[in-house]
Amino acid sequence: MRIGLLLPPFPISKSTHCSFIFKHEGAFSLSLSLSIISGMAEPIPFAVTSNLIHRLASADFLEFGQEYAEYGVMEELEELKNTIESINGKLLDADDKQEQDDDVRVWIRRFKKVLHAADDFIDDLAIEFRRDNMGAAEGKEVNRVLRSISSSNQLPLYSEMRDKIKVIRESFNDVVKEMKDLNLISNSMLVKRSECRETDSFVIESDIIGRDDSKEEIISLLIQPHENQKVSVIAIVGLGGLGKTALAQLVYKELEEQNYFEMQMWVCVSDKFDVKTILKKILESIHDGQRQDQSLEKLQKELRRSLSGKKYLLVLDDIWNKSHKKWAELRKYLMCGAQDSKILVTTRSKNVAKVMTASTSYPLKGLTDEESWSLLKNIAFEDDSKVNRNLESIGKEIAKKCKGVPLAVKSLGGLLLGQNQESGWENVLHGDFWKLCEEQDSVMPILKLSYHNLSSDMRQCFAFCSLYPKDSEIPKDELIQLWMAQGYLKCSTEKQCMEDVGNQFVKMLLMNSFFQDAER
């Protein structure tokens, strides 16, 4: 039983590739692959486990155990806490191994089942104890309310409570036995993970390296007259993580400052190419605000009024649509602009660019080895003077292996942040994940490496983000409040507040490229 939670306590587990926008003094534009932790992966109940341990060790439960010590309750509660602590110490290793081991994934499911049952029972004990401590004057009404929210409504008598707690504790026996059979390693024996530390600066997209020439070339294509087409399409084509969106943002901002176009609009489309939704987003970009649901007829009429006779720039970011019919339907509503209006498209596929009838496809190349090293160095070191020759030599080899993909460089830069030991850099240079990157032709193994380097609390917070729909706009402070409501944030000192911890988590996730394109 979980009372007062704003959202379900665990993230959805189906595979989803999500893009988010976080707003805080501007916007965080995020592009992250939650297939790292979803799909076949089983979400780990880090927060529920640690919260349950914390409750069993709290002053209230100590008082409860002492109150009914004659029934043997204290000893059983202590044993239950010890059992759950022993399992909690192996959850990080289980999370790391579940992708390659189906047995570990099944074990996680079994653990969650008995854990939730124990959590519900402890809720009931807390309610019963609170009820019995209420004053006689208000006891009847409080009794009725608390009984109504108890999961069982039939708690055992105190003389039977010890046996009931023992049954709950013993329900973990099979889980503990399987844990030992699976040879799960204690957290303390794992490689030391990056600590979350306060910092006032992050790597943001305005710090893009090596794209000045590409920016000027794209701008040149967009401002060129096109006699044969009133509204023409330019496509930026490249692999995932290569920085297509970041480049388009630079171009968009530069042209906005030059006032070259009368009107500029930005729409993130992604894999769902729905004409009505795209028209709605275009109008929202024009009028800078959410719109109520309208018919397609009303949307297209309003769009015509807004665009008619005006030279505009429309950016359609992250296009996956390969249906010429769908594009033709959208295109007819966009032809009302003035001569030399432009549509800038970003896509991974040359075929998509052809479907969009792009007059020019601009193939985005990777960064040079030197540019990759410069980017890695900027992220991994707050002070360039700390880069000794050995680290520079290893770092250049790591940057070279990233094959010019900025997302890979940034992710590893965040992983190496504050790591001044050569052994740590050597481990990254010779890691097994490089082979997986070759086989999959993807940077996903690098993102998984960064995910596994997160603390259990940050993994839980990152997993929570999969509850939001694709392309959501989420105020950062709201997200932190939701993390707090779930009990995901813990203070290490009395002076620290949970909001501070939440802000640190956002910064660390941003620095590790799970969140991207921060704009303050």
Coordinates of C-alpha atoms in Angstrom, one line a residue:
M1 CA 0.0 0.0 0.0
R2 CA 1.4 3.3 -1.0
I3 CA -0.5 6.4 0.1
G4 CA -0.2 9.8 -1.4
L5 CA 2.2 9.0 -4.2
L6 CA 1.7 11.3 -7.2
L7 CA 2.7 8.7 -9.7
P8 CA 3.3 4.9 -9.7
P9 CA 6.4 4.0 -7.7
F10 CA 8.1 2.2 -10.6
P11 CA 8.8 3.3 -14.2
I12 CA 7.2 1.6 -17.1
S13 CA 9.2 -1.3 -18.3
K14 CA 8.3 -1.4 -22.0
S15 CA 11.0 -0.3 -24.4
T16 CA 10.8 3.3 -25.3
H17 CA 13.1 5.8 -26.9
C18 CA 12.2 9.2 -25.4
S19 CA 13.0 12.9 -26.0
F20 CA 12.3 15.4 -23.3
I21 CA 12.4 19.1 -22.8
F22 CA 13.1 20.3 -19.2
K23 CA 12.4 24.0 -18.5
H24 CA 14.3 26.0 -15.8
E25 CA 15.2 29.6 -16.5
G26 CA 14.8 28.7 -20.1
A27 CA 14.8 25.1 -21.2
F28 CA 16.6 21.8 -21.0
S29 CA 16.2 20.1 -24.3
L30 CA 16.8 16.4 -23.7
S31 CA 17.4 13.5 -26.0
L32 CA 17.9 10.2 -24.2
S33 CA 17.5 6.5 -24.9
L34 CA 15.5 4.9 -22.1
S35 CA 16.1 1.5 -23.7
I36 CA 19.2 1.5 -21.5
I37 CA 17.0 0.7 -18.6
S38 CA 13.8 -0.4 -20.1
G39 CA 12.8 -3.0 -22.7
M40 CA 14.0 -6.3 -21.4
A41 CA 15.5 -4.8 -18.3
E42 CA 13.5 -5.0 -15.0
P43 CA 13.4 -1.8 -13.1
I44 CA 15.2 -2.1 -9.7
P45 CA 13.2 -1.0 -6.6
F46 CA 16.1 0.9 -5.1
A47 CA 14.0 3.5 -3.4
V48 CA 11.4 1.1 -1.9
T49 CA 14.1 -1.1 -0.5
S50 CA 16.2 1.7 1.1
N51 CA 13.0 3.4 2.4
L52 CA 11.8 0.2 4.0
I53 CA 15.2 -0.3 5.7
H54 CA 15.1 3.3 6.9
R55 CA 11.6 2.9 8.3
L56 CA 12.5 -0.3 10.1
A57 CA 15.4 1.5 11.8
S58 CA 13.4 4.7 12.6
A59 CA 12.6 5.9 16.1
D60 CA 8.9 5.1 15.5
F61 CA 9.5 1.5 14.8
L62 CA 12.0 1.2 17.7
E63 CA 9.3 2.6 19.9
F64 CA 6.8 0.1 18.4
G65 CA 9.2 -2.8 19.0
Q66 CA 9.9 -1.8 22.6
E67 CA 6.1 -1.3 23.3
Y68 CA 5.4 -4.9 22.4
A69 CA 8.8 -6.4 23.3
E70 CA 7.1 -9.0 25.4
Y71 CA 5.6 -10.5 22.2
G72 CA 9.1 -10.8 20.6
V73 CA 8.3 -8.2 17.9
M74 CA 11.6 -6.3 18.3
E75 CA 13.8 -9.3 17.4
E76 CA 11.7 -10.2 14.3
L77 CA 11.7 -6.6 13.0
E78 CA 15.5 -6.4 13.4
E79 CA 15.9 -9.7 11.6
L80 CA 13.6 -8.4 8.8
K81 CA 15.7 -5.3 8.4
N82 CA 18.9 -7.3 8.3
T83 CA 17.5 -9.6 5.6
I84 CA 16.4 -6.7 3.4
E85 CA 19.8 -4.9 3.9
S86 CA 21.7 -8.0 2.8
I87 CA 19.7 -8.0 -0.5
N88 CA 19.9 -4.3 -0.9
G89 CA 23.7 -4.6 -1.0
K90 CA 23.5 -6.7 -4.1
L91 CA 21.0 -4.7 -6.2
L92 CA 23.5 -2.7 -8.1
D93 CA 25.3 -5.9 -9.3
A94 CA 21.9 -7.4 -10.2
D95 CA 21.1 -4.3 -12.3
D96 CA 24.4 -4.5 -14.1
K97 CA 24.0 -8.3 -14.9
Q98 CA 20.4 -8.6 -15.7
E99 CA 20.8 -7.7 -19.4
Q100 CA 23.0 -10.7 -20.0
D101 CA 21.5 -13.1 -17.5
D102 CA 17.8 -14.0 -17.7
D103 CA 18.0 -15.7 -14.3
V104 CA 19.0 -12.4 -12.6
R105 CA 16.0 -10.7 -14.3
V106 CA 13.7 -13.4 -12.9
W107 CA 15.3 -13.0 -9.5
I108 CA 14.6 -9.3 -9.5
R109 CA 10.9 -9.9 -10.3
R110 CA 10.6 -12.4 -7.4
F111 CA 12.3 -10.0 -5.0
K112 CA 10.0 -7.1 -6.0
K113 CA 7.0 -9.3 -5.3
V114 CA 8.0 -10.2 -1.7
L115 CA 9.4 -6.7 -1.1
H116 CA 6.0 -5.1 -2.0
A117 CA 4.2 -7.5 0.3
A118 CA 6.6 -6.6 3.2
D119 CA 6.2 -2.9 2.4
D120 CA 2.4 -3.2 2.6
F121 CA 2.6 -5.1 5.9
I122 CA 4.9 -2.5 7.5
D123 CA 2.4 0.2 6.4
D124 CA -0.3 -1.7 8.2
L125 CA 1.8 -2.0 11.3
A126 CA 2.5 1.8 11.3
I127 CA -1.2 2.5 10.9
E128 CA -2.2 0.2 13.7
F129 CA 0.5 1.6 16.0
R130 CA -0.6 5.2 15.2
R131 CA -4.3 4.2 15.9
D132 CA -3.5 2.7 19.3
N133 CA -1.6 5.9 20.3
M134 CA -4.4 8.2 19.5
G135 CA -6.3 9.8 22.3
A136 CA -9.5 8.2 23.5
A137 CA -11.6 11.2 22.6
E138 CA -10.8 11.0 18.9
G139 CA -10.0 7.4 18.8
K140 CA -13.2 6.1 17.3
E141 CA -13.2 8.3 14.2
V142 CA -9.4 7.9 13.6
N143 CA -9.8 4.2 14.1
R144 CA -12.4 4.1 11.4
V145 CA -10.4 6.1 8.9
L146 CA -7.1 4.3 9.5
R147 CA -8.8 0.9 9.3
S148 CA -10.3 1.8 6.0
I149 CA -6.9 2.5 4.4
S150 CA -5.2 -0.5 5.8
S151 CA -4.5 -3.1 3.1
S152 CA -5.8 -6.0 5.1
N153 CA -8.2 -4.4 7.6
Q154 CA -7.5 -7.5 9.7
L155 CA -4.2 -7.1 11.5
P156 CA -3.1 -10.0 13.8
L157 CA -3.4 -9.6 17.5
Y158 CA -0.2 -8.5 19.2
S159 CA 0.3 -12.0 20.5
E160 CA 0.3 -13.2 16.9
M161 CA 2.3 -10.3 15.4
R162 CA 5.7 -11.9 16.0
D163 CA 4.7 -14.9 13.9
K164 CA 3.2 -12.7 11.1
I165 CA 6.5 -10.7 10.9
K166 CA 8.4 -14.0 10.9
V167 CA 6.3 -15.2 7.9
I168 CA 7.1 -12.0 6.1
R169 CA 10.8 -12.3 6.9
E170 CA 10.9 -15.9 5.7
S171 CA 9.2 -15.0 2.5
F172 CA 12.6 -13.5 1.6
N173 CA 14.4 -16.9 2.2
D174 CA 14.2 -18.1 -1.4
V175 CA 15.3 -14.7 -2.7
V176 CA 18.4 -14.8 -0.4
K177 CA 19.2 -18.3 -1.5
E178 CA 18.9 -17.5 -5.2
M179 CA 20.9 -14.4 -4.7
K180 CA 23.8 -16.5 -3.3
D181 CA 23.4 -19.0 -6.2
L182 CA 23.7 -16.2 -8.7
N183 CA 26.9 -15.0 -7.1
L184 CA 25.8 -11.4 -6.9
I185 CA 28.5 -9.1 -5.6
S186 CA 28.1 -6.7 -2.8
N187 CA 28.1 -3.0 -3.7
S188 CA 31.3 -2.4 -1.6
M189 CA 33.2 -4.9 -3.9
L190 CA 32.2 -3.2 -7.1
V191 CA 34.3 -0.6 -8.7
K192 CA 33.9 2.7 -6.9
R193 CA 31.3 4.8 -8.7
S194 CA 31.3 8.5 -9.5
E195 CA 30.2 10.6 -6.6
C196 CA 27.5 13.3 -7.1
R197 CA 29.1 16.6 -6.3
E198 CA 27.9 20.2 -6.5
T199 CA 29.1 22.2 -9.5
D200 CA 28.1 25.5 -10.9
S201 CA 28.9 24.8 -14.6
F202 CA 27.8 22.1 -17.0
V203 CA 28.7 21.3 -20.6
I204 CA 25.9 22.8 -22.7
E205 CA 25.2 22.8 -26.4
S206 CA 26.5 26.4 -26.8
D207 CA 29.9 24.9 -26.1
I208 CA 29.8 22.9 -29.4
I209 CA 33.2 22.2 -30.9
G210 CA 34.0 21.8 -34.6
R211 CA 30.7 22.9 -36.2
D212 CA 31.5 26.4 -37.2
D213 CA 32.0 25.5 -40.9
S214 CA 28.9 23.3 -41.0
K215 CA 26.8 26.1 -39.4
E216 CA 27.9 28.6 -42.1
E217 CA 27.3 26.1 -44.9
I218 CA 23.8 25.3 -43.7
I219 CA 23.0 29.0 -43.3
S220 CA 24.3 29.6 -46.9
L221 CA 21.9 26.9 -48.2
L222 CA 19.0 28.4 -46.3
I223 CA 19.4 31.9 -47.5
Q224 CA 20.1 31.0 -51.1
P225 CA 17.2 31.9 -53.5
H226 CA 15.4 28.9 -55.1
E227 CA 13.7 29.9 -58.3
N228 CA 12.0 26.6 -59.0
Q229 CA 10.4 26.2 -55.5
K230 CA 8.5 28.6 -53.4
V231 CA 9.2 26.6 -50.3
S232 CA 12.2 24.3 -50.4
V233 CA 13.6 21.6 -48.1
I234 CA 17.1 21.3 -46.8
A235 CA 18.0 18.1 -44.9
I236 CA 20.8 17.5 -42.3
V237 CA 21.6 13.8 -42.5
G238 CA 23.8 11.8 -40.0
L239 CA 24.1 9.1 -37.5
G240 CA 22.5 9.2 -34.1
G241 CA 24.5 11.2 -31.6
L242 CA 26.4 13.1 -34.3
G243 CA 24.9 16.5 -33.3
K244 CA 22.3 17.2 -36.0
T245 CA 19.9 18.8 -33.6
A246 CA 22.6 20.8 -32.0
L247 CA 23.8 22.1 -35.4
A248 CA 20.2 23.0 -36.3
Q249 CA 19.9 24.9 -33.1
L250 CA 23.0 26.9 -33.8
V251 CA 21.7 27.7 -37.3
Y252 CA 18.2 28.6 -36.0
K253 CA 19.7 31.0 -33.4
E254 CA 22.0 32.7 -35.8
L255 CA 19.3 33.3 -38.4
E256 CA 17.0 34.6 -35.6
E257 CA 19.6 37.2 -34.6
Q258 CA 20.0 38.2 -38.3
N259 CA 16.2 38.6 -38.7
Y260 CA 16.6 37.0 -42.2
F261 CA 13.2 35.3 -42.0
E262 CA 10.0 37.0 -41.0
M263 CA 9.0 34.0 -39.0
Q264 CA 10.8 31.1 -37.5
M265 CA 9.3 27.9 -36.0
W266 CA 10.8 24.8 -34.4
V267 CA 9.0 21.4 -34.1
C268 CA 10.4 18.2 -32.7
V269 CA 8.6 15.5 -34.7
S270 CA 10.4 12.2 -33.9
D271 CA 9.0 8.8 -34.9
K272 CA 5.3 9.7 -34.8
F273 CA 4.6 11.7 -38.0
D274 CA 1.0 12.8 -37.4
V275 CA 0.0 15.7 -39.6
K276 CA -2.6 17.2 -37.2
T277 CA -0.1 17.0 -34.3
I278 CA 2.6 18.7 -36.3
L279 CA 0.3 21.5 -37.4
K280 CA -0.7 22.1 -33.8
K281 CA 3.0 22.2 -32.7
I282 CA 3.8 24.7 -35.5
L283 CA 1.0 27.0 -34.3
E284 CA 2.3 26.6 -30.7
S285 CA 5.7 27.6 -31.9
I286 CA 4.3 30.7 -33.6
H287 CA 2.1 31.8 -30.8
D288 CA 4.4 30.6 -28.0
G289 CA 1.8 28.6 -25.9
Q290 CA -0.2 25.5 -25.6
R291 CA -3.3 25.1 -27.7
Q292 CA -6.6 23.4 -27.2
D293 CA -7.5 20.5 -29.4
Q294 CA -9.0 21.7 -32.7
S295 CA -10.1 20.0 -35.9
L296 CA -7.6 19.6 -38.8
E297 CA -9.7 22.0 -40.8
K298 CA -9.4 24.8 -38.2
L299 CA -5.7 24.2 -37.7
Q300 CA -4.8 24.4 -41.4
K301 CA -6.9 27.6 -41.8
E302 CA -5.2 29.3 -38.9
L303 CA -1.8 28.2 -40.2
R304 CA -2.5 29.6 -43.6
R305 CA -3.5 32.9 -42.0
S306 CA -0.3 32.9 -40.0
L307 CA 2.1 32.0 -42.8
S308 CA 0.5 33.5 -45.9
G309 CA 2.8 35.8 -47.8
K310 CA 5.6 35.5 -45.1
K311 CA 9.1 34.2 -45.7
Y312 CA 9.5 31.7 -42.9
L313 CA 12.0 29.1 -41.6
L314 CA 10.5 25.9 -40.2
V315 CA 12.8 23.3 -38.5
L316 CA 11.4 19.8 -38.4
D317 CA 13.7 18.0 -36.0
D318 CA 14.3 14.2 -35.9
I319 CA 12.2 12.9 -38.8
W320 CA 11.7 9.2 -39.2
N321 CA 8.8 9.2 -41.6
K322 CA 9.3 7.2 -44.8
S323 CA 5.7 7.7 -46.2
H324 CA 5.6 10.1 -49.1
K325 CA 1.8 10.3 -48.7
K326 CA 2.1 11.7 -45.2
W327 CA 4.7 14.2 -46.2
A328 CA 2.6 15.3 -49.2
E329 CA -0.4 15.9 -46.9
L330 CA 1.6 18.1 -44.5
R331 CA 3.5 19.9 -47.4
K332 CA 0.3 21.2 -49.0
Y333 CA -0.4 23.2 -45.8
L334 CA 3.1 24.7 -45.8
M335 CA 3.1 26.1 -49.4
C336 CA 1.4 29.4 -48.5
G337 CA 4.6 31.1 -47.4
A338 CA 6.5 33.7 -49.4
Q339 CA 9.1 32.9 -52.0
D340 CA 12.3 31.4 -50.6
S341 CA 10.7 30.1 -47.4
K342 CA 12.7 27.1 -46.1
I343 CA 12.1 23.9 -44.2
L344 CA 15.2 22.5 -42.4
V345 CA 14.9 18.8 -41.6
T346 CA 17.2 16.6 -39.4
T347 CA 17.1 12.9 -40.0
R348 CA 19.3 9.8 -39.7
S349 CA 18.2 8.4 -43.0
K350 CA 19.0 9.5 -46.6
N351 CA 15.7 7.8 -47.7
V352 CA 13.8 10.1 -45.4
A353 CA 15.4 13.1 -47.0
K354 CA 14.3 11.8 -50.4
V355 CA 10.8 11.3 -49.2
M356 CA 10.8 14.8 -47.9
T357 CA 11.8 15.9 -51.4
A358 CA 14.8 17.8 -50.0
S359 CA 16.5 20.0 -52.6
T360 CA 19.8 19.5 -50.8
S361 CA 20.9 16.8 -48.3
Y362 CA 23.8 17.9 -46.1
P363 CA 25.7 14.8 -44.8
L364 CA 27.0 15.7 -41.3
K365 CA 30.5 14.4 -40.7
G366 CA 32.0 13.4 -37.4
L367 CA 34.4 15.5 -35.4
T368 CA 38.1 15.3 -36.2
D369 CA 40.2 13.4 -33.6
E370 CA 41.6 16.7 -32.4
E371 CA 38.2 18.2 -32.0
S372 CA 37.0 15.1 -30.2
W373 CA 39.9 15.3 -27.7
S374 CA 39.2 19.0 -27.2
L375 CA 35.6 18.3 -26.3
L376 CA 36.5 15.4 -24.1
K377 CA 39.1 17.5 -22.3
N378 CA 36.7 20.4 -21.7
I379 CA 34.2 18.0 -20.1
A380 CA 36.6 15.8 -18.1
F381 CA 38.8 18.5 -16.6
E382 CA 37.6 21.7 -14.9
D383 CA 41.2 22.9 -15.1
D384 CA 43.3 22.1 -18.3
S385 CA 46.5 22.5 -16.3
K386 CA 45.7 19.2 -14.5
V387 CA 46.1 17.3 -17.8
N388 CA 49.4 15.5 -17.6
R389 CA 51.1 13.9 -20.6
N390 CA 50.1 10.4 -19.8
L391 CA 46.4 11.3 -19.3
E392 CA 46.5 13.4 -22.5
S393 CA 48.0 10.4 -24.4
I394 CA 45.3 8.0 -23.1
G395 CA 42.6 10.7 -23.6
K396 CA 43.5 11.2 -27.3
E397 CA 43.2 7.4 -27.9
I398 CA 39.7 7.4 -26.2
A399 CA 38.6 10.4 -28.2
K400 CA 39.8 8.7 -31.4
K401 CA 37.8 5.6 -30.6
C402 CA 34.6 7.7 -30.4
K403 CA 34.9 8.1 -34.2
G404 CA 33.8 11.7 -34.2
V405 CA 30.4 11.1 -32.5
P406 CA 29.9 14.0 -30.0
L407 CA 27.4 12.1 -27.9
A408 CA 29.9 9.4 -27.3
V409 CA 32.7 11.9 -26.4
K410 CA 30.4 13.8 -24.0
S411 CA 29.2 10.7 -22.3
L412 CA 32.7 9.4 -21.7
G413 CA 33.8 12.9 -20.7
G414 CA 31.1 12.9 -18.0
L415 CA 32.2 9.5 -16.9
L416 CA 35.8 10.6 -16.5
L417 CA 35.0 13.9 -14.8
G418 CA 37.2 14.2 -11.7
Q419 CA 39.0 11.0 -12.4
N420 CA 42.7 11.8 -12.3
Q421 CA 44.0 8.3 -11.9
E422 CA 45.6 6.8 -15.1
S423 CA 44.1 3.4 -14.2
G424 CA 40.6 4.8 -14.6
W425 CA 41.3 6.2 -18.0
E426 CA 43.0 2.9 -19.0
N427 CA 39.9 1.0 -18.0
V428 CA 37.8 3.1 -20.3
L429 CA 40.3 2.9 -23.2
H430 CA 40.4 -0.9 -23.1
G431 CA 36.8 -1.5 -22.1
D432 CA 34.8 -4.4 -23.7
F433 CA 32.0 -1.9 -24.7
W434 CA 34.1 -0.7 -27.8
K435 CA 33.5 -4.0 -29.5
L436 CA 29.8 -3.8 -28.8
C437 CA 29.8 -0.3 -30.4
E438 CA 31.4 -1.7 -33.5
E439 CA 28.9 -4.6 -33.7
Q440 CA 25.8 -2.5 -33.1
D441 CA 27.1 0.6 -35.0
S442 CA 25.8 2.6 -32.1
V443 CA 26.9 4.6 -29.1
M444 CA 24.3 2.8 -26.9
P445 CA 27.0 0.6 -25.1
I446 CA 28.7 3.9 -24.1
L447 CA 25.5 5.2 -22.7
K448 CA 25.0 1.9 -20.8
L449 CA 28.4 2.2 -19.3
S450 CA 27.5 5.7 -18.1
Y451 CA 24.2 4.4 -16.7
H452 CA 26.0 1.6 -14.8
N453 CA 28.3 4.2 -13.3
L454 CA 25.4 6.1 -11.7
S455 CA 24.6 5.6 -8.0
S456 CA 21.4 3.6 -7.2
D457 CA 19.6 6.7 -6.3
M458 CA 20.4 8.4 -9.6
R459 CA 19.4 5.3 -11.5
Q460 CA 16.0 5.3 -9.9
C461 CA 15.6 9.0 -10.7
F462 CA 16.6 8.5 -14.3
A463 CA 14.3 5.5 -14.7
F464 CA 11.5 7.7 -13.3
C465 CA 11.8 9.9 -16.4
S466 CA 10.4 7.2 -18.6
L467 CA 6.9 7.9 -17.2
Y468 CA 6.8 11.1 -19.2
P469 CA 5.5 11.0 -22.8
K470 CA 7.8 11.7 -25.6
D471 CA 8.7 15.3 -26.2
S472 CA 7.2 16.4 -22.9
E473 CA 7.9 19.8 -21.4
I474 CA 8.8 19.3 -17.7
P475 CA 9.7 22.1 -15.3
K476 CA 12.9 21.0 -13.6
D477 CA 11.6 22.0 -10.1
E478 CA 8.5 19.9 -10.8
L479 CA 10.6 16.9 -11.6
I480 CA 12.6 17.3 -8.4
Q481 CA 9.4 17.6 -6.4
L482 CA 8.1 14.3 -7.9
W483 CA 11.4 12.6 -7.1
M484 CA 10.9 13.8 -3.5
A485 CA 7.4 12.6 -3.4
Q486 CA 8.6 9.1 -4.4
G487 CA 11.2 9.2 -1.7
Y488 CA 14.1 9.0 -4.1
L489 CA 16.2 11.8 -2.7
K490 CA 18.1 11.5 0.6
C491 CA 20.1 14.1 2.5
S492 CA 23.6 13.1 3.6
T493 CA 23.8 15.8 6.2
E494 CA 21.3 17.7 8.4
K495 CA 22.1 21.0 6.7
Q496 CA 21.4 19.6 3.2
C497 CA 17.9 19.7 1.8
M498 CA 16.3 17.4 -0.7
E499 CA 16.0 20.1 -3.3
D500 CA 19.8 20.5 -3.2
V501 CA 20.2 16.7 -3.8
G502 CA 17.7 16.9 -6.7
N503 CA 19.6 19.7 -8.3
Q504 CA 22.8 17.8 -8.0
F505 CA 21.2 14.8 -9.7
V506 CA 19.9 16.9 -12.6
K507 CA 23.4 18.3 -13.1
M508 CA 25.1 14.9 -13.0
L509 CA 22.6 13.4 -15.4
L510 CA 23.2 16.4 -17.7
M511 CA 27.0 16.1 -17.5
N512 CA 26.7 12.4 -18.3
S513 CA 24.7 13.2 -21.5
F514 CA 21.5 11.6 -20.3
F515 CA 20.1 15.1 -20.5
Q516 CA 21.3 17.4 -23.3
D517 CA 21.1 20.9 -24.5
A518 CA 20.7 22.9 -21.3
E519 CA 19.7 26.5 -21.9
R520 CA 19.5 28.8 -18.9

